[in-house]
mmCIF file with all atom_site columns, C-alpha atoms in Angstrom:
data_model
loop_
_atom_site.group_PDB
_atom_site.id
_atom_site.type_symbol
_atom_site.label_atom_id
_atom_site.label_alt_id
_atom_site.label_comp_id
_atom_site.label_asym_id
_atom_site.label_entity_id
_atom_site.label_seq_id
_atom_site.pdbx_PDB_ins_code
_atom_site.Cartn_x
_atom_site.Cartn_y
_atom_site.Cartn_z
_atom_site.occupancy
_atom_site.B_iso_or_equiv
_atom_site.pdbx_formal_charge
_atom_site.auth_seq_id
_atom_site.auth_comp_id
_atom_site.auth_asym_id
_atom_site.auth_atom_id
_atom_site.pdbx_PDB_model_num
ATOM 1   C CA . MET S 1 1   ? 16.722  -24.118 47.027  1.00 49.00 ? 1   MET S CA 1
ATOM 2   C CA . PHE S 1 2   ? 14.523  -21.298 48.280  1.00 43.00 ? 2   PHE S CA 1
ATOM 3   C CA . ARG S 1 3   ? 17.595  -19.148 48.830  1.00 46.00 ? 3   ARG S CA 1
ATOM 4   C CA . THR S 1 4   ? 18.755  -19.718 45.224  1.00 50.00 ? 4   THR S CA 1
ATOM 5   C CA . LEU S 1 5   ? 15.344  -18.770 43.865  1.00 42.00 ? 5   LEU S CA 1
ATOM 6   C CA . LEU S 1 6   ? 15.268  -15.672 46.051  1.00 42.00 ? 6   LEU S CA 1
ATOM 7   C CA . LEU S 1 7   ? 18.726  -14.575 44.860  1.00 43.00 ? 7   LEU S CA 1
ATOM 8   C CA . ALA S 1 8   ? 17.775  -15.205 41.227  1.00 45.00 ? 8   ALA S CA 1
ATOM 9   C CA . GLY S 1 9   ? 14.590  -13.168 41.640  1.00 47.00 ? 9   GLY S CA 1
ATOM 10  C CA . MET S 1 10  ? 16.485  -10.292 43.237  1.00 49.00 ? 10  MET S CA 1
ATOM 11  C CA . ALA S 1 11  ? 19.009  -10.359 40.392  1.00 48.00 ? 11  ALA S CA 1
ATOM 12  C CA . LEU S 1 12  ? 16.178  -10.124 37.840  1.00 44.00 ? 12  LEU S CA 1
ATOM 13  C CA . VAL S 1 13  ? 14.597  -7.202  39.696  1.00 45.00 ? 13  VAL S CA 1
ATOM 14  C CA . ALA S 1 14  ? 17.938  -5.404  39.867  1.00 47.00 ? 14  ALA S CA 1
ATOM 15  C CA . ALA S 1 15  ? 18.535  -5.985  36.152  1.00 46.00 ? 15  ALA S CA 1
ATOM 16  C CA . ALA S 1 16  ? 15.082  -4.695  35.277  1.00 46.00 ? 16  ALA S CA 1
ATOM 17  C CA . CYS S 1 17  ? 15.545  -1.542  37.315  1.00 50.00 ? 17  CYS S CA 1
ATOM 18  C CA . SER S 1 18  ? 19.004  -0.686  36.039  1.00 48.00 ? 18  SER S CA 1
ATOM 19  C CA . PRO S 1 19  ? 19.356  1.649   33.047  1.00 50.00 ? 19  PRO S CA 1
ATOM 20  C CA . PRO S 1 20  ? 19.995  0.001   29.676  1.00 50.00 ? 20  PRO S CA 1
ATOM 21  C CA . ALA S 1 21  ? 23.630  -0.447  28.747  1.00 48.00 ? 21  ALA S CA 1
ATOM 22  C CA . ALA S 1 22  ? 23.366  1.437   25.467  1.00 49.00 ? 22  ALA S CA 1
ATOM 23  C CA . LYS S 1 23  ? 20.713  4.013   24.786  1.00 49.00 ? 23  LYS S CA 1
ATOM 24  C CA . VAL S 1 24  ? 19.828  4.808   21.220  1.00 44.00 ? 24  VAL S CA 1
ATOM 25  C CA . PRO S 1 25  ? 20.044  8.563   20.656  1.00 48.00 ? 25  PRO S CA 1
ATOM 26  C CA . LEU S 1 26  ? 16.741  10.177  19.703  1.00 46.00 ? 26  LEU S CA 1
ATOM 27  C CA . THR S 1 27  ? 18.277  11.537  16.495  1.00 46.00 ? 27  THR S CA 1
ATOM 28  C CA . SER S 1 28  ? 19.026  7.979   15.363  1.00 43.00 ? 28  SER S CA 1
ATOM 29  C CA . VAL S 1 29  ? 15.455  6.887   15.971  1.00 42.00 ? 29  VAL S CA 1
ATOM 30  C CA . ALA S 1 30  ? 14.114  9.875   14.030  1.00 43.00 ? 30  ALA S CA 1
ATOM 31  C CA . ALA S 1 31  ? 16.405  9.054   11.113  1.00 46.00 ? 31  ALA S CA 1
ATOM 32  C CA . VAL S 1 32  ? 15.026  5.520   10.901  1.00 46.00 ? 32  VAL S CA 1
ATOM 33  C CA . ALA S 1 33  ? 11.334  6.382   11.182  1.00 50.00 ? 33  ALA S CA 1
ATOM 34  C CA . PRO S 1 34  ? 10.148  8.444   8.213   1.00 59.00 ? 34  PRO S CA 1
ATOM 35  C CA . THR S 1 35  ? 7.823   11.356  8.819   1.00 82.00 ? 35  THR S CA 1
ATOM 36  C CA . ALA S 1 36  ? 4.227   11.035  7.765   1.00 78.00 ? 36  ALA S CA 1
ATOM 37  C CA . ALA S 1 37  ? 4.816   13.438  4.879   1.00 82.00 ? 37  ALA S CA 1
ATOM 38  C CA . GLN S 1 38  ? 7.768   11.355  3.691   1.00 87.00 ? 38  GLN S CA 1
ATOM 39  C CA . ALA S 1 39  ? 5.780   8.125   4.000   1.00 85.00 ? 39  ALA S CA 1
ATOM 40  C CA . VAL S 1 40  ? 2.939   9.654   1.967   1.00 87.00 ? 40  VAL S CA 1
ATOM 41  C CA . GLN S 1 41  ? 5.392   10.841  -0.675  1.00 90.00 ? 41  GLN S CA 1
ATOM 42  C CA . ASP S 1 42  ? 7.105   7.439   -0.818  1.00 91.00 ? 42  ASP S CA 1
ATOM 43  C CA . VAL S 1 43  ? 3.840   5.505   -1.156  1.00 93.00 ? 43  VAL S CA 1
ATOM 44  C CA . ARG S 1 44  ? 2.504   7.908   -3.773  1.00 92.00 ? 44  ARG S CA 1
ATOM 45  C CA . GLY S 1 45  ? 5.749   7.525   -5.729  1.00 94.00 ? 45  GLY S CA 1
ATOM 46  C CA . ILE S 1 46  ? 5.340   3.755   -5.676  1.00 94.00 ? 46  ILE S CA 1
ATOM 47  C CA . VAL S 1 47  ? 1.625   3.709   -6.537  1.00 95.00 ? 47  VAL S CA 1
ATOM 48  C CA . GLU S 1 48  ? 1.681   6.431   -9.202  1.00 95.00 ? 48  GLU S CA 1
ATOM 49  C CA . PRO S 1 49  ? 3.111   4.351   -12.114 1.00 96.00 ? 49  PRO S CA 1
ATOM 50  C CA . CYS S 1 50  ? 0.377   1.745   -11.539 1.00 95.00 ? 50  CYS S CA 1
ATOM 51  C CA . GLU S 1 51  ? -2.296  4.464   -11.471 1.00 94.00 ? 51  GLU S CA 1
ATOM 52  C CA . GLN S 1 52  ? -0.942  6.089   -14.626 1.00 95.00 ? 52  GLN S CA 1
ATOM 53  C CA . ALA S 1 53  ? -0.841  2.769   -16.491 1.00 95.00 ? 53  ALA S CA 1
ATOM 54  C CA . MET S 1 54  ? -4.405  2.091   -15.364 1.00 94.00 ? 54  MET S CA 1
ATOM 55  C CA . ASN S 1 55  ? -5.517  5.498   -16.633 1.00 93.00 ? 55  ASN S CA 1
ATOM 56  C CA . ARG S 1 56  ? -3.858  4.904   -20.015 1.00 93.00 ? 56  ARG S CA 1
ATOM 57  C CA . ALA S 1 57  ? -5.560  1.510   -20.354 1.00 94.00 ? 57  ALA S CA 1
ATOM 58  C CA . GLY S 1 58  ? -8.915  2.655   -18.964 1.00 91.00 ? 58  GLY S CA 1
ATOM 59  C CA . GLY S 1 59  ? -10.651 2.840   -22.340 1.00 91.00 ? 59  GLY S CA 1
ATOM 60  C CA . HIS S 1 60  ? -9.564  -0.681  -23.163 1.00 91.00 ? 60  HIS S CA 1
ATOM 61  C CA . PHE S 1 61  ? -10.999 -1.998  -19.904 1.00 91.00 ? 61  PHE S CA 1
ATOM 62  C CA . ASP S 1 62  ? -14.243 -0.121  -20.545 1.00 89.00 ? 62  ASP S CA 1
ATOM 63  C CA . GLN S 1 63  ? -14.504 -1.583  -24.023 1.00 89.00 ? 63  GLN S CA 1
ATOM 64  C CA . LEU S 1 64  ? -13.907 -5.133  -22.789 1.00 90.00 ? 64  LEU S CA 1
ATOM 65  C CA . ALA S 1 65  ? -16.460 -4.627  -19.987 1.00 88.00 ? 65  ALA S CA 1
ATOM 66  C CA . ALA S 1 66  ? -18.993 -3.570  -22.634 1.00 86.00 ? 66  ALA S CA 1
ATOM 67  C CA . SER S 1 67  ? -18.396 -6.855  -24.513 1.00 81.00 ? 67  SER S CA 1
ATOM 68  C CA . ALA S 1 68  ? -17.004 -4.919  -27.463 1.00 77.00 ? 68  ALA S CA 1
ATOM 69  C CA . SER S 1 69  ? -14.084 -5.906  -29.649 1.00 81.00 ? 69  SER S CA 1
ATOM 70  C CA . PRO S 1 70  ? -10.799 -4.615  -28.271 1.00 84.00 ? 70  PRO S CA 1
ATOM 71  C CA . GLN S 1 71  ? -9.072  -1.701  -29.943 1.00 85.00 ? 71  GLN S CA 1
ATOM 72  C CA . ALA S 1 72  ? -5.589  -1.908  -31.387 1.00 87.00 ? 72  ALA S CA 1
ATOM 73  C CA . GLY S 1 73  ? -3.024  -1.589  -28.631 1.00 90.00 ? 73  GLY S CA 1
ATOM 74  C CA . ALA S 1 74  ? -5.290  -3.031  -25.947 1.00 91.00 ? 74  ALA S CA 1
ATOM 75  C CA . ARG S 1 75  ? -2.966  -5.942  -25.207 1.00 92.00 ? 75  ARG S CA 1
ATOM 76  C CA . ALA S 1 76  ? 0.064   -3.677  -24.778 1.00 95.00 ? 76  ALA S CA 1
ATOM 77  C CA . ALA S 1 77  ? -1.766  -1.156  -22.560 1.00 95.00 ? 77  ALA S CA 1
ATOM 78  C CA . VAL S 1 78  ? -3.315  -3.826  -20.356 1.00 95.00 ? 78  VAL S CA 1
ATOM 79  C CA . GLY S 1 79  ? -0.007  -5.710  -20.152 1.00 96.00 ? 79  GLY S CA 1
ATOM 80  C CA . ALA S 1 80  ? 1.777   -2.500  -19.121 1.00 96.00 ? 80  ALA S CA 1
ATOM 81  C CA . THR S 1 81  ? -0.825  -1.995  -16.382 1.00 96.00 ? 81  THR S CA 1
ATOM 82  C CA . LYS S 1 82  ? -0.289  -5.502  -15.072 1.00 96.00 ? 82  LYS S CA 1
ATOM 83  C CA . ALA S 1 83  ? 3.500   -5.075  -15.051 1.00 97.00 ? 83  ALA S CA 1
ATOM 84  C CA . ALA S 1 84  ? 3.397   -1.631  -13.397 1.00 97.00 ? 84  ALA S CA 1
ATOM 85  C CA . CYS S 1 85  ? 1.025   -2.833  -10.699 1.00 97.00 ? 85  CYS S CA 1
ATOM 86  C CA . LEU S 1 86  ? 3.052   -5.972  -9.972  1.00 96.00 ? 86  LEU S CA 1
ATOM 87  C CA . THR S 1 87  ? 6.143   -3.789  -9.559  1.00 96.00 ? 87  THR S CA 1
ATOM 88  C CA . ALA S 1 88  ? 4.239   -1.422  -7.270  1.00 96.00 ? 88  ALA S CA 1
ATOM 89  C CA . PHE S 1 89  ? 2.937   -4.335  -5.189  1.00 96.00 ? 89  PHE S CA 1
ATOM 90  C CA . ALA S 1 90  ? 6.462   -5.670  -4.625  1.00 96.00 ? 90  ALA S CA 1
ATOM 91  C CA . ALA S 1 91  ? 7.795   -2.222  -3.718  1.00 95.00 ? 91  ALA S CA 1
ATOM 92  C CA . LEU S 1 92  ? 4.916   -1.491  -1.322  1.00 94.00 ? 92  LEU S CA 1
ATOM 93  C CA . GLN S 1 93  ? 5.558   -4.705  0.565   1.00 93.00 ? 93  GLN S CA 1
ATOM 94  C CA . LYS S 1 94  ? 9.005   -3.332  1.445   1.00 92.00 ? 94  LYS S CA 1
ATOM 95  C CA . ALA S 1 95  ? 7.941   0.278   2.024   1.00 90.00 ? 95  ALA S CA 1
ATOM 96  C CA . HIS S 1 96  ? 8.368   1.935   5.407   1.00 87.00 ? 96  HIS S CA 1
ATOM 97  C CA . ALA S 1 97  ? 4.854   3.258   5.765   1.00 87.00 ? 97  ALA S CA 1
ATOM 98  C CA . PRO S 1 98  ? 2.212   2.843   8.458   1.00 87.00 ? 98  PRO S CA 1
ATOM 99  C CA . GLY S 1 99  ? 0.372   -0.450  8.126   1.00 87.00 ? 99  GLY S CA 1
ATOM 100 C CA . ALA S 1 100 ? -3.041  1.041   7.358   1.00 90.00 ? 100 ALA S CA 1
ATOM 101 C CA . VAL S 1 101 ? -1.673  3.080   4.448   1.00 92.00 ? 101 VAL S CA 1
ATOM 102 C CA . ARG S 1 102 ? 0.478   0.273   3.118   1.00 92.00 ? 102 ARG S CA 1
ATOM 103 C CA . ASP S 1 103 ? -2.395  -2.227  3.357   1.00 94.00 ? 103 ASP S CA 1
ATOM 104 C CA . ALA S 1 104 ? -4.912  0.067   1.643   1.00 94.00 ? 104 ALA S CA 1
ATOM 105 C CA . CYS S 1 105 ? -2.524  0.857   -1.191  1.00 95.00 ? 105 CYS S CA 1
ATOM 106 C CA . LEU S 1 106 ? -1.433  -2.783  -1.511  1.00 95.00 ? 106 LEU S CA 1
ATOM 107 C CA . SER S 1 107 ? -5.088  -3.644  -1.998  1.00 96.00 ? 107 SER S CA 1
ATOM 108 C CA . ALA S 1 108 ? -5.426  -0.929  -4.650  1.00 96.00 ? 108 ALA S CA 1
ATOM 109 C CA . VAL S 1 109 ? -2.470  -2.079  -6.746  1.00 96.00 ? 109 VAL S CA 1
ATOM 110 C CA . TYR S 1 110 ? -3.439  -5.730  -6.287  1.00 96.00 ? 110 TYR S CA 1
ATOM 111 C CA . THR S 1 111 ? -6.992  -5.157  -7.535  1.00 96.00 ? 111 THR S CA 1
ATOM 112 C CA . ARG S 1 112 ? -5.640  -3.239  -10.529 1.00 96.00 ? 112 ARG S CA 1
ATOM 113 C CA . GLU S 1 113 ? -3.283  -6.098  -11.312 1.00 96.00 ? 113 GLU S CA 1
ATOM 114 C CA . THR S 1 114 ? -6.059  -8.698  -11.078 1.00 95.00 ? 114 THR S CA 1
ATOM 115 C CA . LEU S 1 115 ? -8.286  -6.533  -13.264 1.00 95.00 ? 115 LEU S CA 1
ATOM 116 C CA . ALA S 1 116 ? -5.513  -6.405  -15.860 1.00 95.00 ? 116 ALA S CA 1
ATOM 117 C CA . ASP S 1 117 ? -4.979  -10.153 -15.543 1.00 94.00 ? 117 ASP S CA 1
ATOM 118 C CA . THR S 1 118 ? -8.674  -10.827 -16.233 1.00 93.00 ? 118 THR S CA 1
ATOM 119 C CA . ALA S 1 119 ? -8.552  -8.489  -19.242 1.00 94.00 ? 119 ALA S CA 1
ATOM 120 C CA . ILE S 1 120 ? -5.477  -10.291 -20.590 1.00 94.00 ? 120 ILE S CA 1
ATOM 121 C CA . GLN S 1 121 ? -7.268  -13.630 -20.259 1.00 92.00 ? 121 GLN S CA 1
ATOM 122 C CA . MET S 1 122 ? -10.187 -12.157 -22.197 1.00 91.00 ? 122 MET S CA 1
ATOM 123 C CA . LEU S 1 123 ? -7.866  -10.792 -24.893 1.00 91.00 ? 123 LEU S CA 1
ATOM 124 C CA . ASP S 1 124 ? -6.165  -14.175 -25.175 1.00 90.00 ? 124 ASP S CA 1
ATOM 125 C CA . GLY S 1 125 ? -9.510  -15.962 -25.465 1.00 87.00 ? 125 GLY S CA 1
ATOM 126 C CA . LYS S 1 126 ? -8.887  -17.918 -22.243 1.00 88.00 ? 126 LYS S CA 1
ATOM 127 C CA . ALA S 1 127 ? -11.661 -16.345 -20.171 1.00 83.00 ? 127 ALA S CA 1
ATOM 128 C CA . GLY S 1 128 ? -14.898 -18.129 -19.400 1.00 80.00 ? 128 GLY S CA 1
ATOM 129 C CA . ALA S 1 129 ? -18.479 -17.154 -20.098 1.00 80.00 ? 129 ALA S CA 1
ATOM 130 C CA . LEU S 1 130 ? -18.643 -14.894 -17.033 1.00 87.00 ? 130 LEU S CA 1
ATOM 131 C CA . ALA S 1 131 ? -15.503 -12.931 -17.913 1.00 87.00 ? 131 ALA S CA 1
ATOM 132 C CA . VAL S 1 132 ? -17.333 -9.697  -18.736 1.00 90.00 ? 132 VAL S CA 1
ATOM 133 C CA . THR S 1 133 ? -19.259 -9.804  -15.464 1.00 91.00 ? 133 THR S CA 1
ATOM 134 C CA . THR S 1 134 ? -16.074 -10.642 -13.561 1.00 91.00 ? 134 THR S CA 1
ATOM 135 C CA . LEU S 1 135 ? -14.269 -7.754  -15.234 1.00 92.00 ? 135 LEU S CA 1
ATOM 136 C CA . ARG S 1 136 ? -17.044 -5.356  -14.220 1.00 92.00 ? 136 ARG S CA 1
ATOM 137 C CA . TYR S 1 137 ? -16.956 -6.536  -10.595 1.00 92.00 ? 137 TYR S CA 1
ATOM 138 C CA . LYS S 1 138 ? -13.177 -6.263  -10.498 1.00 92.00 ? 138 LYS S CA 1
ATOM 139 C CA . ALA S 1 139 ? -13.393 -2.751  -11.954 1.00 92.00 ? 139 ALA S CA 1
ATOM 140 C CA . ASP S 1 140 ? -15.760 -1.791  -9.118  1.00 91.00 ? 140 ASP S CA 1
ATOM 141 C CA . ASP S 1 141 ? -13.429 -3.405  -6.567  1.00 92.00 ? 141 ASP S CA 1
ATOM 142 C CA . GLN S 1 142 ? -10.487 -1.535  -8.075  1.00 92.00 ? 142 GLN S CA 1
ATOM 143 C CA . SER S 1 143 ? -12.323 1.759   -7.838  1.00 92.00 ? 143 SER S CA 1
ATOM 144 C CA . ALA S 1 144 ? -13.197 1.213   -4.168  1.00 93.00 ? 144 ALA S CA 1
ATOM 145 C CA . ALA S 1 145 ? -9.668  0.074   -3.294  1.00 94.00 ? 145 ALA S CA 1
ATOM 146 C CA . SER S 1 146 ? -8.178  3.068   -5.097  1.00 93.00 ? 146 SER S CA 1
ATOM 147 C CA . GLN S 1 147 ? -10.417 5.385   -3.090  1.00 94.00 ? 147 GLN S CA 1
ATOM 148 C CA . ALA S 1 148 ? -9.392  3.658   0.154   1.00 94.00 ? 148 ALA S CA 1
ATOM 149 C CA . CYS S 1 149 ? -5.711  4.142   -0.709  1.00 94.00 ? 149 CYS S CA 1
ATOM 150 C CA . SER S 1 150 ? -6.261  7.830   -1.487  1.00 92.00 ? 150 SER S CA 1
ATOM 151 C CA . THR S 1 151 ? -8.188  8.303   1.757   1.00 93.00 ? 151 THR S CA 1
ATOM 152 C CA . ALA S 1 152 ? -5.489  6.560   3.812   1.00 92.00 ? 152 ALA S CA 1
ATOM 153 C CA . LEU S 1 153 ? -2.803  8.748   2.235   1.00 91.00 ? 153 LEU S CA 1
ATOM 154 C CA . ALA S 1 154 ? -4.822  11.917  2.836   1.00 91.00 ? 154 ALA S CA 1
ATOM 155 C CA . THR S 1 155 ? -5.523  10.903  6.430   1.00 89.00 ? 155 THR S CA 1
ATOM 156 C CA . LEU S 1 156 ? -1.847  10.204  7.123   1.00 84.00 ? 156 LEU S CA 1
ATOM 157 C CA . GLY S 1 157 ? -0.758  13.449  5.494   1.00 75.00 ? 157 GLY S CA 1
ATOM 158 C CA . GLY S 1 158 ? -3.390  15.421  7.398   1.00 64.00 ? 158 GLY S CA 1
ATOM 159 C CA . ARG S 1 159 ? -2.413  13.810  10.683  1.00 53.00 ? 159 ARG S CA 1
ATOM 160 C CA . GLU S 1 160 ? 1.129   15.186  10.440  1.00 44.00 ? 160 GLU S CA 1
ATOM 161 C CA . PHE S 1 161 ? -0.119  18.684  9.748   1.00 37.00 ? 161 PHE S CA 1
ATOM 162 C CA . ALA S 1 162 ? -2.543  18.459  12.659  1.00 37.00 ? 162 ALA S CA 1
ATOM 163 C CA . MET S 1 163 ? 0.352   17.700  15.005  1.00 36.00 ? 163 MET S CA 1
ATOM 164 C CA . VAL S 1 164 ? 2.296   20.840  14.057  1.00 37.00 ? 164 VAL S CA 1
ATOM 165 C CA . ALA S 1 165 ? 2.053   23.398  16.858  1.00 38.00 ? 165 ALA S CA 1
ATOM 166 C CA . THR S 1 166 ? 0.481   26.696  15.940  1.00 38.00 ? 166 THR S CA 1
ATOM 167 C CA . PRO S 1 167 ? 2.445   29.709  17.225  1.00 41.00 ? 167 PRO S CA 1
ATOM 168 C CA . ARG S 1 168 ? 0.532   31.906  19.611  1.00 42.00 ? 168 ARG S CA 1
ATOM 169 C CA . GLN S 1 169 ? -0.124  35.484  18.657  1.00 42.00 ? 169 GLN S CA 1
ATOM 170 C CA . PRO S 1 170 ? 0.352   38.122  21.405  1.00 42.00 ? 170 PRO S CA 1
#
C-alpha cells in the first residue's frame, strides 16, 4: 500500500515538473486579450448611446423632478433612454473589459435605466406620493455612477499610456 502511494506521488511530481503538452503561443494570447485602449473604446461605444439618450431627455427629467407638468415628447424621450440603457447594460455584461471598468459602467447604465423607469411610472400616473423625491435621489445616484464610469475609463486608458516605454535621448 505504501509503495503504491509512493509511486503515485512520484508520478504526480513528475507530471507537475514536465512541460505542458501544448503551449499557447504568445501571439494567440495577445489576440484574445484586448488592449486597454481597445477596452476603453469598446466600453465607450457601448455606453455612449445610453448617455446620449439621457442627455436628450435631461430636460424632461428635470421638469418631472421639479413637480412640473411634462412637456410634449417626454414619454418618447424617457422611453428611448430606458431602451438605450437596457441595451447598453446587456452589451456591457458580455464586454471584454476589466472588471472595475465594466462594473462602474454597468452601474452607470443601470442607474440611468432605473431613473427612466421611475420617470415613466410618473408619466403613466403609477408612481406614489414620493415619486418626485425618488426621482431626485435617482438622478443624484445616476450622476455619481456616471462620474465613476468616466473615472474608471480614464484610469484604464491612462494606465496603458503609462506602461509605454519612453525612448531615451542620447
